[in-house]
mmCIF file of C-alpha atoms in Angstrom:
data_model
loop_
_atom_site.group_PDB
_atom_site.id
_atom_site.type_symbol
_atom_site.label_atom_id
_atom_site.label_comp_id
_atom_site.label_asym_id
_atom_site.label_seq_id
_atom_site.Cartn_x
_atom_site.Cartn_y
_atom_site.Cartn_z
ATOM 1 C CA UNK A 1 31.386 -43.681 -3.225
ATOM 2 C CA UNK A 2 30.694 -41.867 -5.768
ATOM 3 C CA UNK A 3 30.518 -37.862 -5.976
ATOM 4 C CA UNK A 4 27.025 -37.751 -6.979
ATOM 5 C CA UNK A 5 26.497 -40.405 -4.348
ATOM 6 C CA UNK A 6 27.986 -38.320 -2.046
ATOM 7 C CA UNK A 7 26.190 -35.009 -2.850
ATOM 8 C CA UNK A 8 22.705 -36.996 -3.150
ATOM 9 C CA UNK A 9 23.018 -38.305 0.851
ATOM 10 C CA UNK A 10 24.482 -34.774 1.871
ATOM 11 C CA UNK A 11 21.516 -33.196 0.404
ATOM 12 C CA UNK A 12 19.055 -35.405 1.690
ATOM 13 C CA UNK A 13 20.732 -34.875 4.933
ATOM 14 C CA UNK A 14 20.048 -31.562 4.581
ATOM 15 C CA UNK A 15 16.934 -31.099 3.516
ATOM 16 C CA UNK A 16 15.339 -31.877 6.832
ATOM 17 C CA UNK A 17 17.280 -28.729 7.909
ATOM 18 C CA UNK A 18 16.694 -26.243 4.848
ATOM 19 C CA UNK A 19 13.575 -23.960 5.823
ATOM 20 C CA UNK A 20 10.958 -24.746 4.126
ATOM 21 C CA UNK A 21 10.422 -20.990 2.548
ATOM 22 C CA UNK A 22 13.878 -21.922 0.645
ATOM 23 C CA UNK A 23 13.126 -22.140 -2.889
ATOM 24 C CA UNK A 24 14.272 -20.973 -6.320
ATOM 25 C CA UNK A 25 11.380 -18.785 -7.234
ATOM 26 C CA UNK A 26 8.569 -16.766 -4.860
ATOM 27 C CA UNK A 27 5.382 -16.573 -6.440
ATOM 28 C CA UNK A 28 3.610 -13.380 -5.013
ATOM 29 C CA UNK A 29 0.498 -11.802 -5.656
ATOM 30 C CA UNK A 30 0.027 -8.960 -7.928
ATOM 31 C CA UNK A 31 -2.783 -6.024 -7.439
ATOM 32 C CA UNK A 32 -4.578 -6.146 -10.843
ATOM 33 C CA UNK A 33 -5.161 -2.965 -12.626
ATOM 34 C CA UNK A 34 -8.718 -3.364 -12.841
ATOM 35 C CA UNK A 35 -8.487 -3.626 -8.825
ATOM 36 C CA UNK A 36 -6.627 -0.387 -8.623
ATOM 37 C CA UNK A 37 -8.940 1.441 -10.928
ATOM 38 C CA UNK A 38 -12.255 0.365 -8.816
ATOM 39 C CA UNK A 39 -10.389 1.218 -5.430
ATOM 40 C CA UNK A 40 -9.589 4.767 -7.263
ATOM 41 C CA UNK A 41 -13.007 5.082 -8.698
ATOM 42 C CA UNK A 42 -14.415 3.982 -5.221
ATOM 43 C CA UNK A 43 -12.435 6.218 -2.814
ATOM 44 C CA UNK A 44 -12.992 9.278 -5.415
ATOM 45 C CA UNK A 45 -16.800 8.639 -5.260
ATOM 46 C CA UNK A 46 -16.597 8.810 -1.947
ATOM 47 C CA UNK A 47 -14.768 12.194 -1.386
ATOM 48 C CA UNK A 48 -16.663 13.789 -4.398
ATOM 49 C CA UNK A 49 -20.147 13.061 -2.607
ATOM 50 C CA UNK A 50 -19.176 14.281 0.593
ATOM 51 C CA UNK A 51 -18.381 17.819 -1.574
ATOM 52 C CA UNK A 52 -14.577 17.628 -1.295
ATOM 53 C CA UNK A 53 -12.295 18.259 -4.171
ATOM 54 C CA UNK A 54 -9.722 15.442 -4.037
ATOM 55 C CA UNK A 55 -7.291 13.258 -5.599
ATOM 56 C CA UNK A 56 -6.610 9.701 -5.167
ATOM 57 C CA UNK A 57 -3.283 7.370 -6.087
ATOM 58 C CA UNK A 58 -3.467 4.009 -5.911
ATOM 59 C CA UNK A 59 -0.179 2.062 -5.990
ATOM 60 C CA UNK A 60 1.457 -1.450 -6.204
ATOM 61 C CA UNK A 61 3.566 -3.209 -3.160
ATOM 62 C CA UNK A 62 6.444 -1.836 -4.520
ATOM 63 C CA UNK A 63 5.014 1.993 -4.070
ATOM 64 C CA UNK A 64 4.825 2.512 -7.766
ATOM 65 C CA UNK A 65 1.527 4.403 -9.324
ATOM 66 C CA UNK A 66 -1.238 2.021 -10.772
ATOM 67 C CA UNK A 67 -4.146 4.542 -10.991
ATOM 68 C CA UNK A 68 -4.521 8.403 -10.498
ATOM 69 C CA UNK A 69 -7.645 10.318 -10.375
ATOM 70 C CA UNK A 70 -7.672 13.955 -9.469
ATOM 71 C CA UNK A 71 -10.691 16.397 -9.482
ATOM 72 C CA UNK A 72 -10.434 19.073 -11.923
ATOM 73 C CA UNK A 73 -10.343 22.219 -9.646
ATOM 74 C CA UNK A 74 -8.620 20.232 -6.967
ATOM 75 C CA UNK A 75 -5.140 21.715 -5.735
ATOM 76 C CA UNK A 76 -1.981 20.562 -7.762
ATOM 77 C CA UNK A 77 -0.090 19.517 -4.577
ATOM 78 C CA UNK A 78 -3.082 16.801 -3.723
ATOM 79 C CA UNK A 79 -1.730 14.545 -6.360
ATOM 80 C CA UNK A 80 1.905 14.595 -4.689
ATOM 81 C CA UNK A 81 0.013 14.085 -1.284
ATOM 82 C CA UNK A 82 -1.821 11.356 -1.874
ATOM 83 C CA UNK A 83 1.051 9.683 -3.861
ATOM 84 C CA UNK A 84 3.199 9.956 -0.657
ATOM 85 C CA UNK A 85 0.265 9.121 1.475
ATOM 86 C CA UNK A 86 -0.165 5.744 -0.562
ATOM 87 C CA UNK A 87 3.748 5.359 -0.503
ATOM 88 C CA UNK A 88 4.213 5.412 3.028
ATOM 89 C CA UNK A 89 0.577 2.957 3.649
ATOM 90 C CA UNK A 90 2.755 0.493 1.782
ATOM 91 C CA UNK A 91 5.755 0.531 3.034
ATOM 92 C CA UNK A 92 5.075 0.620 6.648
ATOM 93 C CA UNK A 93 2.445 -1.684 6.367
ATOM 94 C CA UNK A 94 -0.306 0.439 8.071
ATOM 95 C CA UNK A 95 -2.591 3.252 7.580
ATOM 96 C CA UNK A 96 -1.100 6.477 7.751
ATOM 97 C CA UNK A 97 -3.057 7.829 10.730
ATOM 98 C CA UNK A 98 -1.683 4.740 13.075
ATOM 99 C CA UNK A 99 1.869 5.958 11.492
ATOM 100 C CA UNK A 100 1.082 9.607 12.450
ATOM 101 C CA UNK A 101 0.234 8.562 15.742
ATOM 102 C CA UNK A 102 2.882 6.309 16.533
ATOM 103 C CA UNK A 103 5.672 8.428 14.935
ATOM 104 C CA UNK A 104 4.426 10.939 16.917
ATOM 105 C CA UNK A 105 4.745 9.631 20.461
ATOM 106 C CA UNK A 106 7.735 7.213 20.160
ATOM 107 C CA UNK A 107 11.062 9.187 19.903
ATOM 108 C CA UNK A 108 12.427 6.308 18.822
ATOM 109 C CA UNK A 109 10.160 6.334 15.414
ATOM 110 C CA UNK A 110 9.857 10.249 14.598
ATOM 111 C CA UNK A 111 13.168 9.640 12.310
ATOM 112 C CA UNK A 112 11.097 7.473 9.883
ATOM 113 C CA UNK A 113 9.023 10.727 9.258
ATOM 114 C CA UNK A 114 12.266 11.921 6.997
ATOM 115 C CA UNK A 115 12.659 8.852 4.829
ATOM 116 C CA UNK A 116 12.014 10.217 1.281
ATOM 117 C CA UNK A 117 8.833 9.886 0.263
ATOM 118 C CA UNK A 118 7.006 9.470 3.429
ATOM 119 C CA UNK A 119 4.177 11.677 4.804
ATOM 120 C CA UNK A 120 2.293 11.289 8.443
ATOM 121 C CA UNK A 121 -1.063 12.525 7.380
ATOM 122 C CA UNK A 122 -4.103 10.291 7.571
ATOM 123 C CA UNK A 123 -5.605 9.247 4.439
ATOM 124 C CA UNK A 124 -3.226 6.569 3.184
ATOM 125 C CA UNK A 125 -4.308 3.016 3.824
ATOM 126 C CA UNK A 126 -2.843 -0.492 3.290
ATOM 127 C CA UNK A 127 -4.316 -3.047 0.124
ATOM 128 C CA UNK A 128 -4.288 -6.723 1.807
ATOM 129 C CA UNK A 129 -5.666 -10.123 1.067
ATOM 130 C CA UNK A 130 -4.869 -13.319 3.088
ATOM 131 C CA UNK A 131 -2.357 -11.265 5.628
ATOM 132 C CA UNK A 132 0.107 -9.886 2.106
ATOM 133 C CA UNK A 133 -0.041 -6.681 1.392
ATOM 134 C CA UNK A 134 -0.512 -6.059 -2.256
ATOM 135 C CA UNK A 135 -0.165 -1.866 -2.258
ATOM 136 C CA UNK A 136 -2.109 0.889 -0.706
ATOM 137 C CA UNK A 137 -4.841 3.999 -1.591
ATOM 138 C CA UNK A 138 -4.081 7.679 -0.776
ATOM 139 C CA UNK A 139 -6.236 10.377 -0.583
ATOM 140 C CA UNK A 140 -5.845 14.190 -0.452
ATOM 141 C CA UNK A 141 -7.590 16.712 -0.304
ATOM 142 C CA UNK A 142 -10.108 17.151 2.254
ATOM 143 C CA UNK A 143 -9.165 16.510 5.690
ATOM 144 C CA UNK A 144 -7.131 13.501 7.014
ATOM 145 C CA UNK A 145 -9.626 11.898 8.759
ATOM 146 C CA UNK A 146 -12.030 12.063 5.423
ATOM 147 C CA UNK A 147 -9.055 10.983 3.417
ATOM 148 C CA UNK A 148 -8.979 7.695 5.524
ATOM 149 C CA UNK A 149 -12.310 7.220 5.513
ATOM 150 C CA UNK A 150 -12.472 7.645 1.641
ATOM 151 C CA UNK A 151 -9.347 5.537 0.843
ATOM 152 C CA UNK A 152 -11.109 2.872 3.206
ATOM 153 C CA UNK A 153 -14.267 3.682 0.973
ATOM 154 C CA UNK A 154 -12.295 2.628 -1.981
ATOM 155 C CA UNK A 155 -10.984 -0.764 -0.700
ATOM 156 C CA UNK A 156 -14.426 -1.392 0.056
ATOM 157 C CA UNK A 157 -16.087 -0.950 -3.325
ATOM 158 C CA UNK A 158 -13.353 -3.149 -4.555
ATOM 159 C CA UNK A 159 -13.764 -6.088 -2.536
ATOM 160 C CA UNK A 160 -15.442 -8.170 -5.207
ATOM 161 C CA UNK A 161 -11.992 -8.007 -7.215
ATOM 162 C CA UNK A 162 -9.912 -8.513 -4.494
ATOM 163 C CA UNK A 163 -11.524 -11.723 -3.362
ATOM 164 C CA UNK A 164 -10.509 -13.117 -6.936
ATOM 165 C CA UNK A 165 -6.366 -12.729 -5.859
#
């Protein structure tokens, strides 16, 4: 036989045993910037009419910044906050209240509170469509449990555009 022969029965011999995920290139969904713009625009709203000075990063899966809104006479150190807030949404895959919590009550979590980057505060929440996460919203500047709900408020106003991913 002949080595190509040989090399064509081997790999068909192993191809019922190669996972299926195996492949040469991953397609993955991308958070558009319009989408990141309208969850910004929506979870800023939403802060702004409840009277609360805020700002409000939206960022990709990778925790890099897609959209930034701040209020004019809103603290400095909101932007930062809301950054981290988004960054740690995304990269533990949850909201940053259920990270606070659970950080806070398993010893065996608190370390993940010092990972660069990462804050425990409510007010950072998770992007997803079909199960993937595609980034996350943070919001500072009022009080964590209004920074959820306006990060949620966000997602929300932007579920026209993220049905279209």
């Amino acid at each position: 036989m002949t080595a190509i022969v040989r090399l064509a029965i081997v790999g068909a011999a192993l191809g019922g045993s190669v996972s299926s995920h195996s492949q040469g290139v991953v397609t993955q969904r991308i958070l558009s910037l319009a989408a990141a713009k309208a969850i910004a625009d929506g979870a800023f709203a939403e802060c702004s009419s409840r009277g609360f000075r805020t700002a409000v990063v939206v960022v990709d899966r990778s925790g890099e910044i897609l959209a930034v809104l701040r209020n004019e006479l809103a603290h400095p150190m909101t932007v930062e906050m809301a950054r981290r807030k988004a960054y740690t949404a995304v990269l533990f895959r949850d909201a940053t209240s259920e990270f606070q919590k659970g950080t806070a009550s398993d010893a065996a979590r608190a370390a993940q509170r010092d990972v660069p980057g990462v804050l425990a505060l409510g007010g950072g929440v998770p992007i997803g469509v079909a199960n993937e996460i595609l980034g996350a919203v943070g919001s500072s500047g009022s009080n964590p449990t209004a920074d959820d709900e306006c990060a949620r408020a966000g997602i929300a106003k932007a579920e026209s555009l993220l049905g279209q991913l």
